[in-house]
CSV table of C-alpha atoms in Angstrom, one decimal:
chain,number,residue,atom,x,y,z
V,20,UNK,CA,1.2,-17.8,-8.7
V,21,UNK,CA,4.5,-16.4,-7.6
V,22,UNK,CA,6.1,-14.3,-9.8
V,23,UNK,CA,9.5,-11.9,-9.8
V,24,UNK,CA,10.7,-8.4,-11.3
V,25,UNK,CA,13.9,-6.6,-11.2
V,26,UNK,CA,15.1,-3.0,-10.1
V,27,UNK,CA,18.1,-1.6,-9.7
V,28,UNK,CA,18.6,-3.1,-6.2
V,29,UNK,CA,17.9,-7.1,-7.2
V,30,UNK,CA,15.0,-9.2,-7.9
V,31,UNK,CA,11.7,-9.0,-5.8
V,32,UNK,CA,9.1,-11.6,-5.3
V,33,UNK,CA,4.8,-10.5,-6.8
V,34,UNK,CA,2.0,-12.6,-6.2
V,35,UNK,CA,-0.1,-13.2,-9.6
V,36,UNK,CA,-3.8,-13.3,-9.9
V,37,UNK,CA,-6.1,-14.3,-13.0
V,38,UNK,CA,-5.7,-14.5,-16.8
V,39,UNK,CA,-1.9,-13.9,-18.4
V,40,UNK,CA,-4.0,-11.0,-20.3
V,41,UNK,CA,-6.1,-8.3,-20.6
V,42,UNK,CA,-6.6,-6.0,-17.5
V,43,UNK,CA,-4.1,-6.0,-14.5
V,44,UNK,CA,-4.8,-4.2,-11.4
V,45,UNK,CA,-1.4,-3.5,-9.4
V,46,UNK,CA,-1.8,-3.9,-5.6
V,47,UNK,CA,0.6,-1.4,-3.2
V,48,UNK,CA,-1.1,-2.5,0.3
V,49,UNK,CA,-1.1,0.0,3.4
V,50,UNK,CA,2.8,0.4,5.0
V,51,UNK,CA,4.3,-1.4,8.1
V,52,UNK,CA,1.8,-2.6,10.6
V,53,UNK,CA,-1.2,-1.6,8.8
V,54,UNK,CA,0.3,-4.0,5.7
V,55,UNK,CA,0.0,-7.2,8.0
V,56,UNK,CA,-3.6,-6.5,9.0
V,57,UNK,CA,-5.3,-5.9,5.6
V,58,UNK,CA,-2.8,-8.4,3.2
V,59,UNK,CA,-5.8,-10.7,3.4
V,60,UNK,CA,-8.6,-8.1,2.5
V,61,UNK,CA,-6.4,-6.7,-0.2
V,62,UNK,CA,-5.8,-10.6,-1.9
V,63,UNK,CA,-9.3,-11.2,-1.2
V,64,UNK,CA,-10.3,-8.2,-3.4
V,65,UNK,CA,-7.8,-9.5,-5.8
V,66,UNK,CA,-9.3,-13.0,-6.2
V,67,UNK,CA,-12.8,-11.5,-6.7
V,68,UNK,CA,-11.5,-9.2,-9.2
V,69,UNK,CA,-9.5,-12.6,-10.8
V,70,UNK,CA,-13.2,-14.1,-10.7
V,71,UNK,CA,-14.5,-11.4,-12.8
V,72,UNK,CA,-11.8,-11.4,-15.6
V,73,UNK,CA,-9.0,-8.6,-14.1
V,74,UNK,CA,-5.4,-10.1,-13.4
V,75,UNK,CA,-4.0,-8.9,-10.5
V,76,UNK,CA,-0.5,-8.5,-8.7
V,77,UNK,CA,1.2,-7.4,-5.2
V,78,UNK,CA,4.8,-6.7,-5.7
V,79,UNK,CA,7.2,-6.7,-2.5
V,80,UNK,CA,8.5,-3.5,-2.5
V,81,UNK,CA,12.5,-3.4,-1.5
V,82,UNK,CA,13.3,-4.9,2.5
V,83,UNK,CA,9.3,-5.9,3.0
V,84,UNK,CA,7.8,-9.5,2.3
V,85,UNK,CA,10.7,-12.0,1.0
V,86,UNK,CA,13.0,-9.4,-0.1
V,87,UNK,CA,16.8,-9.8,0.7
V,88,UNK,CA,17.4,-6.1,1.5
V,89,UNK,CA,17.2,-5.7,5.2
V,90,UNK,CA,14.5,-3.8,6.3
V,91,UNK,CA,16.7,-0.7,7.6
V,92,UNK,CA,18.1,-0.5,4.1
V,93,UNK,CA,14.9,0.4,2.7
V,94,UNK,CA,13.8,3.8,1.7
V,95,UNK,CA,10.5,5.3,-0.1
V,96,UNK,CA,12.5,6.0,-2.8
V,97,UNK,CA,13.4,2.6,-3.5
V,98,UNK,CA,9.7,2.0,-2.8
V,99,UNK,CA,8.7,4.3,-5.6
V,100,UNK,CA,11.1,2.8,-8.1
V,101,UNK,CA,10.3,-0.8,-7.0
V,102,UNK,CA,7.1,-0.5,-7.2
V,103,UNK,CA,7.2,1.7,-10.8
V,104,UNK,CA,9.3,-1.2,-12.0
V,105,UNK,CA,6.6,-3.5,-11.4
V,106,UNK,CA,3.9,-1.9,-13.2
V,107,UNK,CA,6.3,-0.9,-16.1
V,108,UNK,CA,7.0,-5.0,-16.4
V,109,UNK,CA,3.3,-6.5,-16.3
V,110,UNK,CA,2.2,-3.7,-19.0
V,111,UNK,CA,4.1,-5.5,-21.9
V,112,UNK,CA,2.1,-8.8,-20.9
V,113,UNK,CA,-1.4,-7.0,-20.4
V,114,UNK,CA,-3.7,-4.4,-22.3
V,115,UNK,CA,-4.2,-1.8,-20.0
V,116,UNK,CA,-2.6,-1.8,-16.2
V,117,UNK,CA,-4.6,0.1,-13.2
V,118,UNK,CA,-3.4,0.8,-10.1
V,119,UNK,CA,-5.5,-0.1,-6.4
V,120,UNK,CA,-3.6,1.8,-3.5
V,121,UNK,CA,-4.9,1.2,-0.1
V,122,UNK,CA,-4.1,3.5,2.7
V,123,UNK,CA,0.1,4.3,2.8
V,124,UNK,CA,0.0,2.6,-0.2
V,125,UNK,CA,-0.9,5.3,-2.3
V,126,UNK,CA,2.5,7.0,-1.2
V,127,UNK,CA,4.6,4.8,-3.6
V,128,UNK,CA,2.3,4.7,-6.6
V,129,UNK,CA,3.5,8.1,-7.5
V,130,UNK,CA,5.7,7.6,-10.7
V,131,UNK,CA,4.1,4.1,-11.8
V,132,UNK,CA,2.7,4.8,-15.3
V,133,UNK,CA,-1.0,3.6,-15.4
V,134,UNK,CA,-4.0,3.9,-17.4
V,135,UNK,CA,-6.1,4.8,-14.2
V,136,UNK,CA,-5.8,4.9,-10.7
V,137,UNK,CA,-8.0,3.9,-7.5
V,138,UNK,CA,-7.3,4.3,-3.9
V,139,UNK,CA,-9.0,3.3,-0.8
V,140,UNK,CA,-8.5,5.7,2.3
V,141,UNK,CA,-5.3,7.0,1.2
V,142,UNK,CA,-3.2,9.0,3.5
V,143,UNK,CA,-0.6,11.4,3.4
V,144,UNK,CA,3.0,10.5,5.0
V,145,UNK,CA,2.1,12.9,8.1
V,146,UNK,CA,-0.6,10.8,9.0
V,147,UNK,CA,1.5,7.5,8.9
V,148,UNK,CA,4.0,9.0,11.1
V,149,UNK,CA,1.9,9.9,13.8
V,150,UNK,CA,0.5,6.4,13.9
V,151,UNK,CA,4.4,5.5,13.7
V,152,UNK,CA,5.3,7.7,16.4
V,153,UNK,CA,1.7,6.7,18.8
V,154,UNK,CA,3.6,3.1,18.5
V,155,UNK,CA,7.1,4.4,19.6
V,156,UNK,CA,5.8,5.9,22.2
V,157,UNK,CA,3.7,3.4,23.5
V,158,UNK,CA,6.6,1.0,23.4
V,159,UNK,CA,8.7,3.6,25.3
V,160,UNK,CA,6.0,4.0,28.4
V,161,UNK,CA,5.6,0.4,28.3
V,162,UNK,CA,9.6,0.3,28.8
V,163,UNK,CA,9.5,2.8,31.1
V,164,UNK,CA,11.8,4.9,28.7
V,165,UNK,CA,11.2,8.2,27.5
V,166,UNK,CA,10.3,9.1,23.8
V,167,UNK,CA,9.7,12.0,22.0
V,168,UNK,CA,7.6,11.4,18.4
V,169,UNK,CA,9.2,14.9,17.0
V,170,UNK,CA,12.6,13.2,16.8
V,171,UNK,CA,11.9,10.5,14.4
V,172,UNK,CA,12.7,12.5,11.5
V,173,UNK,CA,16.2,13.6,12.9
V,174,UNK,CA,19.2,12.4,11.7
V,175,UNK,CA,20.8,9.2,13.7
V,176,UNK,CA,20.8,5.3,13.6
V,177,UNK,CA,17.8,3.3,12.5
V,178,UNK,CA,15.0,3.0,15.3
V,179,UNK,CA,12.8,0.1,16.1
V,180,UNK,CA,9.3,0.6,15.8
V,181,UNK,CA,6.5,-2.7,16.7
V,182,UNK,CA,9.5,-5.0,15.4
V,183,UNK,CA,11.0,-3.1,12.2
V,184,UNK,CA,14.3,-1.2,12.5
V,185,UNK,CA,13.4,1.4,10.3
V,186,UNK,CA,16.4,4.3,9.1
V,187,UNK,CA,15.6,7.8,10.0
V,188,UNK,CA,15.9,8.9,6.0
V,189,UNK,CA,12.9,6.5,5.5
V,190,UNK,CA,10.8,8.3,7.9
V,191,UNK,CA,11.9,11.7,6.8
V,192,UNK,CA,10.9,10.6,3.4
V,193,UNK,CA,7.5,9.6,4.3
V,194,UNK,CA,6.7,12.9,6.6
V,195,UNK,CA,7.2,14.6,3.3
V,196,UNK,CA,5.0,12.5,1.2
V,197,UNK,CA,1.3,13.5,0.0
V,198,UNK,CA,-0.7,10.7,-2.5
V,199,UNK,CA,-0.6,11.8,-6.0
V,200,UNK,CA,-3.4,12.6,-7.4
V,201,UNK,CA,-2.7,13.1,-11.3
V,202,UNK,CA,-4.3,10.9,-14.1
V,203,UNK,CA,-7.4,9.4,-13.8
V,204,UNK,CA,-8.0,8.5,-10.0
V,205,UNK,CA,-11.2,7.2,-7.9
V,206,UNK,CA,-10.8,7.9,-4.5
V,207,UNK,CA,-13.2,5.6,-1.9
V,208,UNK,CA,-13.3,6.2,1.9
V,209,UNK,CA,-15.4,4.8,4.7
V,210,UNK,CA,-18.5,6.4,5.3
V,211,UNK,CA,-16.8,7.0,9.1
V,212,UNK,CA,-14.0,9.3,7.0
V,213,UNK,CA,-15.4,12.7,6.5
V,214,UNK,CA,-12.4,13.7,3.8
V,215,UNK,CA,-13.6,14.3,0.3
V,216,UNK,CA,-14.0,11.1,-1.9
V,217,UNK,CA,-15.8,9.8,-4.9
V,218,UNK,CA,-17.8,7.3,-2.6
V,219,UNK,CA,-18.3,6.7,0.9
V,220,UNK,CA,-19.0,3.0,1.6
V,221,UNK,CA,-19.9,1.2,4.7
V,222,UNK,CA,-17.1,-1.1,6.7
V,223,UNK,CA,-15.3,-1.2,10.0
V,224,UNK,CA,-11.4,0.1,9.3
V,225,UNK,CA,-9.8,-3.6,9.3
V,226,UNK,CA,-6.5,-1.4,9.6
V,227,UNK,CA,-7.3,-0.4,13.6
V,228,UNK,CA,-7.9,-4.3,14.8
V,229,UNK,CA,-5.4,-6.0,16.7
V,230,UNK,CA,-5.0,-8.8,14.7
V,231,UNK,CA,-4.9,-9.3,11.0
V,232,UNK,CA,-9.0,-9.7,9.5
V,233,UNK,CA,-11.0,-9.5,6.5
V,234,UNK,CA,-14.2,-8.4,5.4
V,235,UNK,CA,-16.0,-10.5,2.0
V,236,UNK,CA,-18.5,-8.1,2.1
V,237,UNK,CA,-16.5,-4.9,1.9
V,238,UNK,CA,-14.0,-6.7,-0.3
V,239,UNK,CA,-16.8,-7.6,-2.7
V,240,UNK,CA,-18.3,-4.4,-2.5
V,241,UNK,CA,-15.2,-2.8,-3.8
V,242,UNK,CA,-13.7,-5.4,-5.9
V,243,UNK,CA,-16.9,-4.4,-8.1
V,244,UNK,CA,-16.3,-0.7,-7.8
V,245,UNK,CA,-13.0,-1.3,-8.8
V,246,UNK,CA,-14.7,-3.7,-12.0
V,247,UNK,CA,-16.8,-0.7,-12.9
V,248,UNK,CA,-14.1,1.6,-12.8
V,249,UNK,CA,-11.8,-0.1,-15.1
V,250,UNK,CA,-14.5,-0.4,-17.9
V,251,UNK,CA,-15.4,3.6,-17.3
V,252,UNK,CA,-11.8,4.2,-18.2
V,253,UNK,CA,-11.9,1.6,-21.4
V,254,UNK,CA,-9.8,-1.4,-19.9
């Protein structure tokens, strides 16, 4: 179902999943392009976790999804607070509230209170803004334009990257930004990611194909790691 919460900067749009109770897993899926490639994995791990009992819930964070603030507006800042607003509203209607962070996602999970926490490949700003600048600069060649990735974190007008007009404070933001990693927190990786995590699992990195996919099986795989977690930490 389609549901709403309200920050400071208006009312944004989050997707529901599952019983009006108990559990509640809080979705923040992977950042710009990344986000339009894995929605469908991260809903599908939401339905499965629905089927086993744990509501969950995908919050459009300020100028992405339906939101009214234009996309150059947006900053991680108000990503952080829209996104901590969220969490702070479903934890009234539920008994305990756990957070799933996948990829850039886990930058804006930082101030959300939570009774545990689980990310999937998480990566720190630096890393999204070389993926950022690989796709400026391959729009610039492909213009015949020159580009230089270094200067995305100057000051100056908003720049468009694969479609977005994104504002240079954004981007500064996010080349700052490192995952949190306080409170309880799982980490999972692909077994093809040699950073340290709890688990390495099997899977191809649906975030590197050219069109949007999905994966049941790693989704299922995960959706039950995710199960197993929550009843570890007593939801």
């Amino acid at each position: 179902m389609i549901d709403h919460y309200d920050w400071a900067g208006g009312r944004e749009a989050m997707l529901r999943f599952g019983p009006a109770g108990g559990p509640v897993v809080v979705a923040a899926l992977p950042l710009f392009e990344e986000a339009n490639r894995t929605r469908g994995f991260g809903v599908t791990i939401l339905r499965l976790l629905a089927a086993r009992g744990i509501a969950g819930a995908v919050p459009d964070l300020p100028g992405t999804g339906e939101s009214e603030v234009e996309t150059e507006q947006a900053s991680l800042s108000h990503w952080i607070e829209g996104f901590t607003t969220a969490t702070a509203s479903l934890r009234a209607r539920h008994a305990s509230v756990h957070i799933m962070a996948l990829r850039g996602g886990a930058l804006v999970d930082r101030d959300a209170v939570a009774d545990s926490r689980w990310h999937f490949a998480p990566l720190p700003g630096t890393a999204v803004m070389r993926d950022l600048g690989r796709i400026a600069l391959a729009a610039a060649k492909e213009a015949g334009t020159s580009f230089d990735p270094a200067t995305l974190t100057e000051p100056g007008p908003p720049i468009e990257i694969a479609g977005n007009r994104l504002s240079r404070a954004l981007l500064a933001e996010l080349a700052a930004a490192e995952p949190t990693t306080s409170g309880r927190l799982r980490t999972v990786r692909l077994d093809s990611d040699a950073t340290v995590a709890d688990r390495h699992v099997e899977g191809a990195p649906l975030w590197r194909r050219s069109e949007p996919d999905n994966d049941i099986a790693l989704a299922t795989l995960l959706a039950d790691d995710i199960a197993s977690w929550i009843a570890t930490c007593g939801g």
